PDB file of C-alpha atoms in Angstrom:
ATOM      1  CA  MET A   1      41.518  80.195 -32.166  1.00 70.00           C
ATOM      2  CA  HIS A   2      40.568  77.292 -33.911  1.00 76.00           C
ATOM      3  CA  THR A   3      37.117  76.803 -35.305  1.00 82.00           C
ATOM      4  CA  VAL A   4      35.463  73.447 -34.911  1.00 79.00           C
ATOM      5  CA  SER A   5      33.816  72.011 -37.932  1.00 87.00           C
ATOM      6  CA  GLY A   6      30.637  69.881 -37.978  1.00 87.00           C
ATOM      7  CA  GLY A   7      32.618  66.729 -38.735  1.00 89.00           C
ATOM      8  CA  GLU A   8      34.830  67.255 -35.703  1.00 90.00           C
ATOM      9  CA  VAL A   9      31.772  67.764 -33.449  1.00 90.00           C
ATOM     10  CA  ALA A  10      30.264  64.587 -34.846  1.00 93.00           C
ATOM     11  CA  GLY A  11      33.542  62.742 -34.231  1.00 92.00           C
ATOM     12  CA  ILE A  12      33.670  63.977 -30.610  1.00 93.00           C
ATOM     13  CA  LEU A  13      30.041  62.895 -30.061  1.00 94.00           C
ATOM     14  CA  VAL A  14      30.752  59.465 -31.488  1.00 94.00           C
ATOM     15  CA  ALA A  15      33.883  59.163 -29.312  1.00 95.00           C
ATOM     16  CA  VAL A  16      31.915  60.126 -26.157  1.00 95.00           C
ATOM     17  CA  PHE A  17      29.122  57.708 -27.089  1.00 96.00           C
ATOM     18  CA  TRP A  18      31.653  54.887 -27.575  1.00 95.00           C
ATOM     19  CA  ALA A  19      33.337  55.751 -24.242  1.00 96.00           C
ATOM     20  CA  ILE A  20      29.981  55.549 -22.434  1.00 96.00           C
ATOM     21  CA  LEU A  21      29.111  52.305 -24.249  1.00 96.00           C
ATOM     22  CA  VAL A  22      32.474  50.755 -23.370  1.00 96.00           C
ATOM     23  CA  SER A  23      32.006  51.818 -19.704  1.00 96.00           C
ATOM     24  CA  PHE A  24      28.565  50.137 -19.560  1.00 96.00           C
ATOM     25  CA  LEU A  25      29.953  47.038 -21.232  1.00 97.00           C
ATOM     26  CA  ALA A  26      32.869  46.932 -18.752  1.00 97.00           C
ATOM     27  CA  VAL A  27      30.443  47.136 -15.793  1.00 97.00           C
ATOM     28  CA  ALA A  28      28.228  44.447 -17.331  1.00 97.00           C
ATOM     29  CA  LEU A  29      31.248  42.193 -17.946  1.00 97.00           C
ATOM     30  CA  ALA A  30      32.465  42.718 -14.366  1.00 97.00           C
ATOM     31  CA  ARG A  31      29.037  41.728 -13.000  1.00 97.00           C
ATOM     32  CA  LEU A  32      28.910  38.736 -15.357  1.00 97.00           C
ATOM     33  CA  ALA A  33      32.344  37.613 -14.169  1.00 97.00           C
ATOM     34  CA  GLN A  34      31.203  37.916 -10.535  1.00 97.00           C
ATOM     35  CA  THR A  35      28.056  35.895 -11.315  1.00 97.00           C
ATOM     36  CA  LEU A  36      30.130  33.221 -13.051  1.00 97.00           C
ATOM     37  CA  ARG A  37      32.484  32.996 -10.042  1.00 97.00           C
ATOM     38  CA  THR A  38      29.505  32.644  -7.662  1.00 97.00           C
ATOM     39  CA  THR A  39      27.912  30.046  -9.922  1.00 96.00           C
ATOM     40  CA  THR A  40      31.152  28.071 -10.127  1.00 96.00           C
ATOM     41  CA  LYS A  41      31.454  28.100  -6.333  1.00 96.00           C
ATOM     42  CA  LEU A  42      27.800  27.027  -5.974  1.00 95.00           C
ATOM     43  CA  VAL A  43      28.237  24.143  -8.426  1.00 93.00           C
ATOM     44  CA  ALA A  44      31.368  23.008  -6.586  1.00 92.00           C
ATOM     45  CA  ASP A  45      29.509  23.089  -3.227  1.00 92.00           C
ATOM     46  CA  VAL A  46      26.547  21.195  -4.664  1.00 90.00           C
ATOM     47  CA  THR A  47      28.901  18.595  -6.122  1.00 89.00           C
ATOM     48  CA  ASP A  48      30.661  18.219  -2.774  1.00 90.00           C
ATOM     49  CA  GLN A  49      27.337  17.654  -1.016  1.00 90.00           C
ATOM     50  CA  ALA A  50      25.677  15.587  -3.752  1.00 89.00           C
ATOM     51  CA  VAL A  51      28.331  12.881  -3.912  1.00 87.00           C
ATOM     52  CA  PRO A  52      27.781  11.705  -0.283  1.00 89.00           C
ATOM     53  CA  LEU A  53      24.014  11.997  -0.739  1.00 90.00           C
ATOM     54  CA  LEU A  54      24.140   9.830  -3.840  1.00 90.00           C
ATOM     55  CA  ALA A  55      26.254   7.285  -1.967  1.00 90.00           C
ATOM     56  CA  ASP A  56      23.703   7.234   0.867  1.00 92.00           C
ATOM     57  CA  ALA A  57      20.834   6.913  -1.613  1.00 93.00           C
ATOM     58  CA  SER A  58      22.604   4.040  -3.332  1.00 93.00           C
ATOM     59  CA  ALA A  59      23.095   2.288   0.027  1.00 93.00           C
ATOM     60  CA  ALA A  60      19.410   2.843   0.871  1.00 95.00           C
ATOM     61  CA  VAL A  61      18.324   1.363  -2.456  1.00 95.00           C
ATOM     62  CA  ARG A  62      20.569  -1.670  -1.890  1.00 94.00           C
ATOM     63  CA  SER A  63      19.126  -2.112   1.606  1.00 95.00           C
ATOM     64  CA  ALA A  64      15.581  -1.812   0.275  1.00 95.00           C
ATOM     65  CA  GLN A  65      16.340  -4.427  -2.377  1.00 95.00           C
ATOM     66  CA  THR A  66      17.666  -6.774   0.315  1.00 94.00           C
ATOM     67  CA  GLN A  67      14.501  -6.272   2.367  1.00 95.00           C
ATOM     68  CA  ILE A  68      12.312  -6.855  -0.694  1.00 95.00           C
ATOM     69  CA  ASP A  69      14.191 -10.095  -1.372  1.00 93.00           C
ATOM     70  CA  ARG A  70      13.576 -11.178   2.226  1.00 94.00           C
ATOM     71  CA  VAL A  71       9.877 -10.314   2.012  1.00 94.00           C
ATOM     72  CA  ASP A  72       9.667 -12.258  -1.254  1.00 94.00           C
ATOM     73  CA  ALA A  73      11.218 -15.293   0.429  1.00 93.00           C
ATOM     74  CA  ILE A  74       8.783 -14.986   3.351  1.00 94.00           C
ATOM     75  CA  ALA A  75       5.835 -14.661   0.969  1.00 94.00           C
ATOM     76  CA  SER A  76       6.860 -17.780  -0.926  1.00 93.00           C
ATOM     77  CA  ASP A  77       7.242 -19.662   2.388  1.00 93.00           C
ATOM     78  CA  VAL A  78       3.774 -18.504   3.473  1.00 93.00           C
ATOM     79  CA  GLN A  79       2.360 -19.638   0.143  1.00 93.00           C
ATOM     80  CA  GLU A  80       3.957 -23.057   0.600  1.00 93.00           C
ATOM     81  CA  VAL A  81       2.597 -23.336   4.158  1.00 93.00           C
ATOM     82  CA  THR A  82      -0.859 -22.324   2.928  1.00 93.00           C
ATOM     83  CA  SER A  83      -0.843 -24.976   0.216  1.00 92.00           C
ATOM     84  CA  ASN A  84       0.356 -27.585   2.747  1.00 91.00           C
ATOM     85  CA  ALA A  85      -2.397 -26.570   5.182  1.00 91.00           C
ATOM     86  CA  SER A  86      -4.969 -26.791   2.390  1.00 90.00           C
ATOM     87  CA  ALA A  87      -3.758 -30.262   1.433  1.00 89.00           C
ATOM     88  CA  LEU A  88      -3.831 -31.335   5.102  1.00 88.00           C
ATOM     89  CA  SER A  89      -7.336 -29.947   5.527  1.00 86.00           C
ATOM     90  CA  THR A  90      -8.522 -31.816   2.438  1.00 86.00           C
ATOM     91  CA  THR A  91      -6.911 -35.028   3.679  1.00 85.00           C
ATOM     92  CA  VAL A  92      -8.463 -34.707   7.156  1.00 80.00           C
ATOM     93  CA  ALA A  93     -11.859 -33.868   5.705  1.00 79.00           C
ATOM     94  CA  SER A  94     -11.823 -36.814   3.337  1.00 78.00           C
ATOM     95  CA  THR A  95     -10.487 -39.214   6.009  1.00 80.00           C
ATOM     96  CA  PHE A  96     -12.553 -38.218   9.026  1.00 75.00           C
ATOM     97  CA  GLY A  97     -15.393 -36.180   7.509  1.00 74.00           C
ATOM     98  CA  GLY A  98     -17.585 -39.052   6.339  1.00 78.00           C
ATOM     99  CA  PRO A  99     -17.298 -41.188   9.487  1.00 78.00           C
ATOM    100  CA  LEU A 100     -17.794 -38.193  11.802  1.00 77.00           C
ATOM    101  CA  VAL A 101     -20.958 -37.171   9.969  1.00 79.00           C
ATOM    102  CA  LYS A 102     -22.248 -40.716  10.245  1.00 82.00           C
ATOM    103  CA  VAL A 103     -21.466 -40.860  13.987  1.00 83.00           C
ATOM    104  CA  ALA A 104     -23.135 -37.481  14.534  1.00 84.00           C
ATOM    105  CA  ALA A 105     -26.202 -38.556  12.584  1.00 86.00           C
ATOM    106  CA  PHE A 106     -26.395 -41.819  14.521  1.00 85.00           C
ATOM    107  CA  GLY A 107     -26.068 -39.934  17.831  1.00 88.00           C
ATOM    108  CA  TYR A 108     -28.762 -37.510  16.759  1.00 89.00           C
ATOM    109  CA  GLY A 109     -31.051 -40.350  15.789  1.00 88.00           C
ATOM    110  CA  VAL A 110     -30.498 -42.110  19.118  1.00 89.00           C
ATOM    111  CA  ARG A 111     -31.173 -38.897  21.067  1.00 88.00           C
ATOM    112  CA  ARG A 112     -34.231 -38.204  18.996  1.00 87.00           C
ATOM    113  CA  ALA A 113     -35.543 -41.710  19.493  1.00 86.00           C
ATOM    114  CA  LEU A 114     -34.902 -41.652  23.240  1.00 87.00           C
ATOM    115  CA  GLY A 115     -36.066 -38.060  23.571  1.00 81.00           C
ATOM    116  CA  GLY A 116     -39.300 -38.776  21.699  1.00 68.00           C
ATOM    117  CA  ARG A 117     -40.273 -41.583  24.118  1.00 62.00           C
ATOM    118  CA  LYS A 118     -39.644 -39.423  27.177  1.00 55.00           C
ATOM    119  CA  GLU A 119     -41.677 -36.551  25.720  1.00 53.00           C
ATOM    120  CA  ASP A 120     -44.564 -38.879  24.944  1.00 53.00           C
ATOM    121  CA  MET A 121     -44.694 -39.960  28.589  1.00 53.00           C
ATOM    122  CA  SER A 122     -43.966 -36.710  30.437  1.00 55.00           C
ATOM    123  CA  ALA A 123     -44.834 -33.745  28.194  1.00 51.00           C
ATOM    124  CA  PRO A 124     -48.245 -32.675  26.930  1.00 52.00           C
ATOM    125  CA  ALA A 125     -48.884 -33.302  23.250  1.00 50.00           C
ATOM    126  CA  ASP A 126     -49.417 -29.628  22.357  1.00 50.00           C
ATOM    127  CA  GLN A 127     -46.090 -28.378  23.844  1.00 52.00           C
ATOM    128  CA  ALA A 128     -43.778 -26.998  21.152  1.00 56.00           C
ATOM    129  CA  ARG A 129     -40.785 -29.137  20.255  1.00 59.00           C
ATOM    130  CA  ARG A 130     -37.459 -27.748  19.135  1.00 58.00           C
ATOM    131  CA  THR A 131     -35.699 -28.610  15.891  1.00 59.00           C
ATOM    132  CA  VAL A 132     -31.916 -29.137  15.962  1.00 57.00           C
ATOM    133  CA  ILE A 133     -29.930 -28.152  12.890  1.00 61.00           C
ATOM    134  CA  VAL A 134     -26.215 -29.032  13.100  1.00 63.00           C
ATOM    135  CA  GLY A 135     -25.050 -26.899  16.006  1.00 60.00           C
ATOM    136  CA  ARG A 136     -28.172 -24.712  16.289  1.00 59.00           C
ATOM    137  CA  THR A 137     -31.450 -25.098  18.069  1.00 57.00           C
ATOM    138  CA  LEU A 138     -34.402 -23.340  16.491  1.00 56.00           C
ATOM    139  CA  PRO A 139     -37.547 -22.594  18.469  1.00 57.00           C
ATOM    140  CA  ALA A 140     -40.771 -24.150  17.275  1.00 57.00           C
ATOM    141  CA  ALA A 141     -42.103 -20.781  16.083  1.00 56.00           C
ATOM    142  CA  ARG A 142     -39.427 -20.564  13.392  1.00 50.00           C
ATOM    143  CA  ARG A 143     -39.926 -24.047  11.990  1.00 49.00           C
ATOM    144  CA  THR A 144     -43.696 -24.009  11.668  1.00 51.00           C
ATOM    145  CA  LYS A 145     -45.175 -23.224   8.299  1.00 54.00           C
ATOM    146  CA  ARG A 146     -47.467 -20.278   8.003  1.00 53.00           C
ATOM    147  CA  LYS A 147     -50.919 -20.943   6.723  1.00 53.00           C
ATOM    148  CA  LYS A 148     -52.047 -18.927   3.739  1.00 54.00           C
ATOM    149  CA  GLY A 149     -55.376 -17.317   4.436  1.00 47.00           C
TER     150      GLY A 149
END
């Protein structure tokens, strides 16, 4: 029989340790290779799906830009119409405003003059009269001054 020395036992232990280590590394490398294959397939699938999505997104952005350009054109047209309406309003007010106010004031004065004569003849002197303020009629109670007591 052959006797085994301490160095040989140590060599066998190191060889077994390395065999176990290599086995674990082989399993880890096999799992890593499987993960890399799955990742490669996933990236390829994402790329296949992302390209049409990016094309659709690009078309949507172009469409949105077209709509924004249209809205901008409409807004500038509305601004032009608003300035034209403002100029027309100013022109009408300056042309007809003064004469219309004068005609209204004259009509009010005539009504007041004619109305005052009728009231003097038919109405009692203490009956409350109404005050007319451009489009509104105020009762006598609102136009009288309060006496301080």
